[in-house]
Amino acid sequence: MLACRQVSKSYRTERGIVTAVAGIDLDVAAGRFAAIIGRSGSGKSTLMAMIGGLSRPSGGTVTIDGTDLWRLSDNALSEFRNGKIGYVFQFASLLPTLRLIDNVALPAMLGRRHGASGSYARAAGLLERMGLGGYLDAYPSEISAGEQRRVAIARALINDPALLLADEPTSDLDEQTESEIMDVLLTINREVGTTLILVTHNLALAEKAQQVVHIANGALVA
Amino acid sequence: MRLLANLALQNLGRRKARSFLLIAAVAIGSGVVFTGATLMRSIDDSMAVGFTRLGADMMVVPEGALTNITAALLTVEPTDLVLDADVLARASIASLGRIAPQKIVRVGHSGIGGHHDLVDLIGIDPARDFTIQPWLKEKLNRELRAGDVILGAGRDVPLGSQLLIFGKPHLVYGKLGRTGVGTHERGVFMSFATLEALTGSMPQHGDVRPAALSPGKVTGFLVELAPGATALQARFAILSAVKGAKVVTGDSSLSGIRQGLAALLQGILALMILMFASMAVMVSVLFSAIVTERRGELGLLKAIGARRAQLVGMMVIEAVIATGVGGVLGVALGVLVMRLYERSLVYYLDNIGVPFIWLDLPQTVAYAAAAIVLASAIGALGALYPAWRASRRDAYELVRGES
């Protein structure tokens, strides 16, 4: 499913070159749940961004289902992100001017995969599954942080991605809500078979994963 | 496209105060440009007529000819002395602008007015005339033809009616406004061909016919100075090139005013261009700030699969909507200002007899459309570069910038 080979990322700063990720090799099989753990600033989010096609690596390759992500053209990469990868960010990432159903339908509309009515029917179904069927027309500011996170998960799933990337999706939530969100993610992984990669510094969450990748100072910890 | 337009509209609605200020700034800018351009063209047209109505800068007549100099208008008096019609053209004098030749014959028993009335028949070259036709107050809706005459304001014959001159029928093509100058008030104007065609019908004193009726001869020339030229330069140039001619100059201050105002209008045009350019810079800076502020949202859209063209399109559509609405409001504002102008200054000018010619409706609509299109184009160009630059950045970089 996912194969990273010698993936690295360096930034040029005023104080010289800073290496965030230094030559990481990583394989995650299809349908598995992998957790990337590490302290703040260890490079786990940067690695996740390179895996997800959001940040171009300084070196190495990222291959998903046989496609070398960073050899794709800009448009092809956008299409790949749209169809194959779902993201749940560590902050509330909904567009505030759009209703919940618009937010969820947006990736499908951008990808023009299901048509407008098909996209909205799928979005309504996903929100229903997330227990938000009564809030289709609500705006993000009208629901709680936990509910917003569930909407973000629904949005990530709208195009049936093969890979779901969640970057500390529960970092700002209370324990009860965190548990609910994790249950949703694990259910998707188990029932739908979507490969799940979770970035977290919460070891208790990582224990639920089938594969744990520990990063420190931009490198894998053996 | 609809999705992007919806997003753009919602973004504008999200920051109501800022959107309002942007629209207001563009409305004021495009309103000033639309109003300025329309008024300037109207003033330009009015000035062209007004200045032409002030007559020629100078007059070239045969030495010994009588001339009539009023404060504002030079007119040639009838005389038996003539000049060759091409004498000034042959001299090719750089300090001369437009040159209008005239043939003038004073006749009696013409059939016009009372039996003993003397009438000035004045021949003009319609293509070169710039002192008679600007005074046309009413005319038939076509060009001047052979057999047509233009009457001075002092002659009360209806437009389009037939007028017999020495028994030959002529059609009243146009009537002049009041000039206060005798020749213009009582004169009967026609083309050279129409005047020359009357030769055989005029009573003759022996074999003598008025010299001005001979083809290739004229009574005199009314002359406008070339831009920047002085009356003195032109006078010397004419006197040295044309033998037996006399140069009569009018009020020299009028030439100065004409040339000065033309330069002033050019200056106003330059200022308006500068204003539009500064509006473009302002919109560009504003959209640069808007893009920076919204990089998280752009990153998010990129992350969920928006293409670069879609991101740029969304920002450009947003800018075009805002500046386009501003342009429309600006035009509406401009129309209001011009109505106000019409009811005040134009009304006053009209009352004192100064003509103000508004730009016609099709041209005004074209100017309005151009102002709206330009305002929208400024929005599109202003947003294009910052949006394009942001779209090139990694989605993660954009998202992290916001979070």
mmCIF file of N, CA and C in Angstrom, chain A residues 9 11 45-46 49 52-56 70 74-76 78-79 81-82 85 87 89-91 93-98 102-103 106-107 109-112 120 139 155 159 167, chain B residues 1-4 6-7 9-15 296-311 314 391-400 402-403:
data_model
loop_
_atom_site.group_PDB
_atom_site.id
_atom_site.type_symbol
_atom_site.label_atom_id
_atom_site.label_comp_id
_atom_site.label_asym_id
_atom_site.label_seq_id
_atom_site.Cartn_x
_atom_site.Cartn_y
_atom_site.Cartn_z
ATOM 1 N N LYS A 9 13.351 15.583 4.493
ATOM 2 C CA LYS A 9 12.859 16.954 4.284
ATOM 3 C C LYS A 9 13.760 17.924 5.039
ATOM 4 N N TYR A 11 14.783 22.174 5.530
ATOM 5 C CA TYR A 11 14.346 23.558 5.315
ATOM 6 C C TYR A 11 15.565 24.466 5.380
ATOM 7 N N SER A 45 4.654 14.931 11.800
ATOM 8 C CA SER A 45 3.669 15.608 10.937
ATOM 9 C C SER A 45 4.252 15.906 9.558
ATOM 10 N N THR A 46 5.546 16.234 9.527
ATOM 11 C CA THR A 46 6.203 16.500 8.240
ATOM 12 C C THR A 46 6.228 15.224 7.401
ATOM 13 N N ALA A 49 2.846 14.678 6.046
ATOM 14 C CA ALA A 49 2.544 15.592 4.929
ATOM 15 C C ALA A 49 3.186 15.083 3.632
ATOM 16 N N GLY A 52 1.209 12.150 2.406
ATOM 17 C CA GLY A 52 -0.105 12.574 1.882
ATOM 18 C C GLY A 52 -0.043 13.455 0.661
ATOM 19 N N GLY A 53 1.139 13.723 0.153
ATOM 20 C CA GLY A 53 1.233 14.559 -1.053
ATOM 21 C C GLY A 53 1.015 16.026 -0.772
ATOM 22 N N LEU A 54 1.219 16.427 0.485
ATOM 23 C CA LEU A 54 1.002 17.838 0.839
ATOM 24 C C LEU A 54 2.309 18.622 0.866
ATOM 25 N N SER A 55 3.431 17.912 1.023
ATOM 26 C CA SER A 55 4.725 18.588 1.126
ATOM 27 C C SER A 55 5.763 17.780 0.352
ATOM 28 N N ARG A 56 6.417 18.466 -0.583
ATOM 29 C CA ARG A 56 7.369 17.759 -1.449
ATOM 30 C C ARG A 56 8.633 17.398 -0.667
ATOM 31 N N TRP A 70 5.426 11.758 -5.938
ATOM 32 C CA TRP A 70 6.089 13.022 -6.251
ATOM 33 C C TRP A 70 6.669 13.081 -7.657
ATOM 34 N N ASP A 74 1.418 18.340 -11.215
ATOM 35 C CA ASP A 74 0.657 19.043 -10.182
ATOM 36 C C ASP A 74 -0.828 18.666 -10.224
ATOM 37 N N ASN A 75 -1.388 18.653 -11.427
ATOM 38 C CA ASN A 75 -2.810 18.315 -11.550
ATOM 39 C C ASN A 75 -3.074 16.859 -11.198
ATOM 40 N N ALA A 76 -2.174 15.983 -11.637
ATOM 41 C CA ALA A 76 -2.357 14.552 -11.345
ATOM 42 C C ALA A 76 -2.244 14.304 -9.840
ATOM 43 N N SER A 78 -3.037 16.479 -7.512
ATOM 44 C CA SER A 78 -4.288 16.978 -6.931
ATOM 45 C C SER A 78 -5.390 15.923 -7.067
ATOM 46 N N GLU A 79 -5.443 15.325 -8.244
ATOM 47 C CA GLU A 79 -6.461 14.303 -8.498
ATOM 48 C C GLU A 79 -6.229 13.091 -7.603
ATOM 49 N N ARG A 81 -4.684 13.054 -4.666
ATOM 50 C CA ARG A 81 -5.058 13.415 -3.290
ATOM 51 C C ARG A 81 -6.572 13.370 -3.127
ATOM 52 N N ASN A 82 -7.239 13.895 -4.142
ATOM 53 C CA ASN A 82 -8.701 13.974 -4.080
ATOM 54 C C ASN A 82 -9.353 12.591 -4.024
ATOM 55 N N ILE A 85 -6.696 9.742 -1.126
ATOM 56 C CA ILE A 85 -6.266 10.046 0.243
ATOM 57 C C ILE A 85 -7.314 10.895 0.956
ATOM 58 N N TYR A 87 -7.898 13.169 4.557
ATOM 59 C CA TYR A 87 -7.123 13.799 5.640
ATOM 60 C C TYR A 87 -8.026 14.223 6.781
ATOM 61 N N PHE A 89 -7.181 16.724 9.880
ATOM 62 C CA PHE A 89 -6.090 17.539 10.437
ATOM 63 C C PHE A 89 -6.220 17.684 11.948
ATOM 64 N N GLN A 90 -5.166 18.237 12.547
ATOM 65 C CA GLN A 90 -5.161 18.361 14.017
ATOM 66 C C GLN A 90 -5.907 19.612 14.491
ATOM 67 N N PHE A 91 -6.510 20.312 13.584
ATOM 68 C CA PHE A 91 -7.298 21.481 13.992
ATOM 69 C C PHE A 91 -8.634 21.426 13.243
ATOM 70 N N SER A 93 -10.821 21.998 10.629
ATOM 71 C CA SER A 93 -10.426 22.410 9.281
ATOM 72 C C SER A 93 -11.626 22.535 8.354
ATOM 73 N N LEU A 94 -12.724 22.973 8.905
ATOM 74 C CA LEU A 94 -13.910 23.137 8.066
ATOM 75 C C LEU A 94 -13.985 24.575 7.563
ATOM 76 N N LEU A 95 -14.564 24.742 6.386
ATOM 77 C CA LEU A 95 -14.731 26.105 5.867
ATOM 78 C C LEU A 95 -15.936 26.740 6.557
ATOM 79 N N PRO A 96 -15.711 27.826 7.266
ATOM 80 C CA PRO A 96 -16.769 28.380 8.127
ATOM 81 C C PRO A 96 -17.991 28.911 7.387
ATOM 82 N N THR A 97 -17.801 29.261 6.092
ATOM 83 C CA THR A 97 -18.944 29.844 5.365
ATOM 84 C C THR A 97 -19.834 28.780 4.738
ATOM 85 N N LEU A 98 -19.369 27.531 4.807
ATOM 86 C CA LEU A 98 -20.159 26.458 4.195
ATOM 87 C C LEU A 98 -20.916 25.671 5.254
ATOM 88 N N ASP A 102 -22.177 20.962 2.830
ATOM 89 C CA ASP A 102 -21.320 21.520 1.759
ATOM 90 C C ASP A 102 -19.861 21.163 2.012
ATOM 91 N N ASN A 103 -19.455 21.280 3.301
ATOM 92 C CA ASN A 103 -18.076 20.947 3.653
ATOM 93 C C ASN A 103 -17.752 19.504 3.292
ATOM 94 N N LEU A 106 -17.682 18.866 -0.545
ATOM 95 C CA LEU A 106 -16.708 19.674 -1.305
ATOM 96 C C LEU A 106 -15.663 18.845 -2.078
ATOM 97 N N PRO A 107 -14.986 17.868 -1.439
ATOM 98 C CA PRO A 107 -13.983 17.102 -2.208
ATOM 99 C C PRO A 107 -14.596 16.357 -3.389
ATOM 100 N N MET A 109 -17.240 17.323 -5.038
ATOM 101 C CA MET A 109 -17.571 18.336 -6.050
ATOM 102 C C MET A 109 -16.306 18.757 -6.805
ATOM 103 N N LEU A 110 -15.215 18.910 -6.054
ATOM 104 C CA LEU A 110 -13.958 19.315 -6.701
ATOM 105 C C LEU A 110 -13.481 18.232 -7.669
ATOM 106 N N GLY A 111 -13.647 16.968 -7.271
ATOM 107 C CA GLY A 111 -13.191 15.859 -8.106
ATOM 108 C C GLY A 111 -14.175 15.506 -9.205
ATOM 109 N N ARG A 112 -15.358 16.049 -9.157
ATOM 110 C CA ARG A 112 -16.422 15.807 -10.146
ATOM 111 C C ARG A 112 -16.632 14.307 -10.379
ATOM 112 N N TYR A 120 -23.967 15.169 -2.859
ATOM 113 C CA TYR A 120 -24.728 15.595 -1.679
ATOM 114 C C TYR A 120 -25.436 14.402 -1.009
ATOM 115 N N TYR A 139 -23.997 25.276 10.394
ATOM 116 C CA TYR A 139 -22.665 25.794 10.057
ATOM 117 C C TYR A 139 -21.671 25.315 11.128
ATOM 118 N N ARG A 155 -15.853 14.173 5.692
ATOM 119 C CA ARG A 155 -15.314 14.798 4.479
ATOM 120 C C ARG A 155 -14.160 13.967 3.905
ATOM 121 N N ASN A 159 -14.790 10.455 -0.863
ATOM 122 C CA ASN A 159 -14.393 9.855 -2.145
ATOM 123 C C ASN A 159 -13.878 8.435 -1.989
ATOM 124 N N ASP A 167 -3.827 13.422 11.430
ATOM 125 C CA ASP A 167 -2.685 14.061 12.095
ATOM 126 C C ASP A 167 -3.155 14.631 13.441
ATOM 127 N N MET B 1 -17.185 25.509 -11.817
ATOM 128 C CA MET B 1 -17.234 26.983 -11.950
ATOM 129 C C MET B 1 -18.259 27.565 -10.969
ATOM 130 N N ARG B 2 -19.432 26.898 -10.915
ATOM 131 C CA ARG B 2 -20.478 27.382 -10.011
ATOM 132 C C ARG B 2 -20.030 27.247 -8.566
ATOM 133 N N LEU B 3 -19.343 26.128 -8.298
ATOM 134 C CA LEU B 3 -18.846 25.883 -6.945
ATOM 135 C C LEU B 3 -17.856 26.981 -6.551
ATOM 136 N N LEU B 4 -16.934 27.307 -7.487
ATOM 137 C CA LEU B 4 -15.934 28.341 -7.205
ATOM 138 C C LEU B 4 -16.602 29.703 -7.015
ATOM 139 N N ASN B 6 -19.634 30.194 -5.970
ATOM 140 C CA ASN B 6 -20.309 30.170 -4.663
ATOM 141 C C ASN B 6 -19.334 30.411 -3.527
ATOM 142 N N LEU B 7 -18.179 29.728 -3.615
ATOM 143 C CA LEU B 7 -17.157 29.911 -2.575
ATOM 144 C C LEU B 7 -16.694 31.358 -2.527
ATOM 145 N N LEU B 9 -18.326 34.017 -3.494
ATOM 146 C CA LEU B 9 -19.395 34.867 -2.933
ATOM 147 C C LEU B 9 -19.454 34.739 -1.411
ATOM 148 N N GLN B 10 -19.337 33.486 -0.949
ATOM 149 C CA GLN B 10 -19.396 33.273 0.504
ATOM 150 C C GLN B 10 -18.205 33.928 1.205
ATOM 151 N N ASN B 11 -17.052 33.884 0.548
ATOM 152 C CA ASN B 11 -15.883 34.539 1.142
ATOM 153 C C ASN B 11 -16.088 36.047 1.248
ATOM 154 N N LEU B 12 -16.704 36.613 0.198
ATOM 155 C CA LEU B 12 -16.969 38.055 0.243
ATOM 156 C C LEU B 12 -17.952 38.380 1.365
ATOM 157 N N GLY B 13 -18.940 37.491 1.525
ATOM 158 C CA GLY B 13 -19.948 37.714 2.567
ATOM 159 C C GLY B 13 -19.389 37.541 3.969
ATOM 160 N N ARG B 14 -18.308 36.758 4.065
ATOM 161 C CA ARG B 14 -17.735 36.487 5.393
ATOM 162 C C ARG B 14 -17.110 37.731 5.996
ATOM 163 N N ARG B 15 -16.459 38.526 5.162
ATOM 164 C CA ARG B 15 -15.823 39.760 5.644
ATOM 165 C C ARG B 15 -16.594 40.943 5.066
ATOM 166 N N GLY B 296 -4.465 29.263 4.962
ATOM 167 C CA GLY B 296 -4.902 28.024 5.584
ATOM 168 C C GLY B 296 -6.054 27.410 4.798
ATOM 169 N N GLU B 297 -6.986 28.251 4.418
ATOM 170 C CA GLU B 297 -8.147 27.781 3.657
ATOM 171 C C GLU B 297 -7.713 27.277 2.275
ATOM 172 N N LEU B 298 -6.766 28.027 1.658
ATOM 173 C CA LEU B 298 -6.272 27.598 0.347
ATOM 174 C C LEU B 298 -5.538 26.261 0.469
ATOM 175 N N GLY B 299 -4.751 26.124 1.546
ATOM 176 C CA GLY B 299 -4.024 24.869 1.783
ATOM 177 C C GLY B 299 -4.987 23.718 1.974
ATOM 178 N N LEU B 300 -6.043 23.969 2.723
ATOM 179 C CA LEU B 300 -7.046 22.937 2.969
ATOM 180 C C LEU B 300 -7.702 22.502 1.662
ATOM 181 N N LEU B 301 -8.064 23.505 0.846
ATOM 182 C CA LEU B 301 -8.688 23.186 -0.438
ATOM 183 C C LEU B 301 -7.729 22.382 -1.320
ATOM 184 N N LYS B 302 -6.453 22.773 -1.256
ATOM 185 C CA LYS B 302 -5.458 22.050 -2.047
ATOM 186 C C LYS B 302 -5.330 20.618 -1.533
ATOM 187 N N ALA B 303 -5.358 20.473 -0.210
ATOM 188 C CA ALA B 303 -5.205 19.152 0.395
ATOM 189 C C ALA B 303 -6.347 18.216 0.003
ATOM 190 N N ILE B 304 -7.534 18.754 -0.129
ATOM 191 C CA ILE B 304 -8.664 17.876 -0.458
ATOM 192 C C ILE B 304 -8.863 17.742 -1.966
ATOM 193 N N GLY B 305 -7.895 18.248 -2.729
ATOM 194 C CA GLY B 305 -7.897 17.940 -4.153
ATOM 195 C C GLY B 305 -8.161 19.094 -5.099
ATOM 196 N N ALA B 306 -8.244 20.320 -4.584
ATOM 197 C CA ALA B 306 -8.437 21.444 -5.504
ATOM 198 C C ALA B 306 -7.171 21.632 -6.345
ATOM 199 N N ARG B 307 -7.354 21.857 -7.635
ATOM 200 C CA ARG B 307 -6.203 22.079 -8.508
ATOM 201 C C ARG B 307 -5.773 23.533 -8.396
ATOM 202 N N ARG B 308 -4.545 23.768 -8.860
ATOM 203 C CA ARG B 308 -4.029 25.144 -8.787
ATOM 204 C C ARG B 308 -4.940 26.098 -9.545
ATOM 205 N N ALA B 309 -5.398 25.656 -10.713
ATOM 206 C CA ALA B 309 -6.273 26.531 -11.527
ATOM 207 C C ALA B 309 -7.560 26.835 -10.768
ATOM 208 N N GLN B 310 -8.048 25.856 -9.996
ATOM 209 C CA GLN B 310 -9.292 26.083 -9.246
ATOM 210 C C GLN B 310 -9.064 27.101 -8.121
ATOM 211 N N LEU B 311 -7.903 26.988 -7.455
ATOM 212 C CA LEU B 311 -7.599 27.953 -6.372
ATOM 213 C C LEU B 311 -7.465 29.367 -6.941
ATOM 214 N N MET B 314 -10.821 30.671 -8.019
ATOM 215 C CA MET B 314 -11.683 31.102 -6.921
ATOM 216 C C MET B 314 -11.321 32.525 -6.471
ATOM 217 N N SER B 391 -0.811 29.449 -4.900
ATOM 218 C CA SER B 391 -1.172 28.117 -5.412
ATOM 219 C C SER B 391 0.060 27.257 -5.680
ATOM 220 N N ARG B 392 1.214 27.900 -5.849
ATOM 221 C CA ARG B 392 2.456 27.154 -6.120
ATOM 222 C C ARG B 392 3.033 26.531 -4.859
ATOM 223 N N ARG B 393 2.624 27.046 -3.716
ATOM 224 C CA ARG B 393 3.225 26.562 -2.469
ATOM 225 C C ARG B 393 2.653 25.205 -2.082
ATOM 226 N N ASP B 394 3.416 24.472 -1.272
ATOM 227 C CA ASP B 394 2.929 23.182 -0.784
ATOM 228 C C ASP B 394 1.676 23.392 0.052
ATOM 229 N N ALA B 395 0.747 22.434 -0.060
ATOM 230 C CA ALA B 395 -0.487 22.513 0.734
ATOM 231 C C ALA B 395 -0.164 22.525 2.233
ATOM 232 N N TYR B 396 0.815 21.739 2.616
ATOM 233 C CA TYR B 396 1.164 21.633 4.042
ATOM 234 C C TYR B 396 1.678 22.974 4.583
ATOM 235 N N GLU B 397 2.493 23.615 3.760
ATOM 236 C CA GLU B 397 3.044 24.928 4.128
ATOM 237 C C GLU B 397 1.893 25.920 4.339
ATOM 238 N N LEU B 398 0.924 25.887 3.439
ATOM 239 C CA LEU B 398 -0.222 26.806 3.541
ATOM 240 C C LEU B 398 -1.068 26.487 4.768
ATOM 241 N N VAL B 399 -1.344 25.205 4.963
ATOM 242 C CA VAL B 399 -2.173 24.801 6.104
ATOM 243 C C VAL B 399 -1.488 25.170 7.416
ATOM 244 N N ARG B 400 -0.185 24.913 7.486
ATOM 245 C CA ARG B 400 0.564 25.189 8.715
ATOM 246 C C ARG B 400 0.627 26.682 9.001
ATOM 247 N N GLU B 402 -1.667 28.763 8.618
ATOM 248 C CA GLU B 402 -2.903 29.177 9.287
ATOM 249 C C GLU B 402 -2.980 28.611 10.693
ATOM 250 N N SER B 403 -2.612 27.317 10.812
ATOM 251 C CA SER B 403 -2.839 26.652 12.097
ATOM 252 C C SER B 403 -1.836 27.119 13.129
#
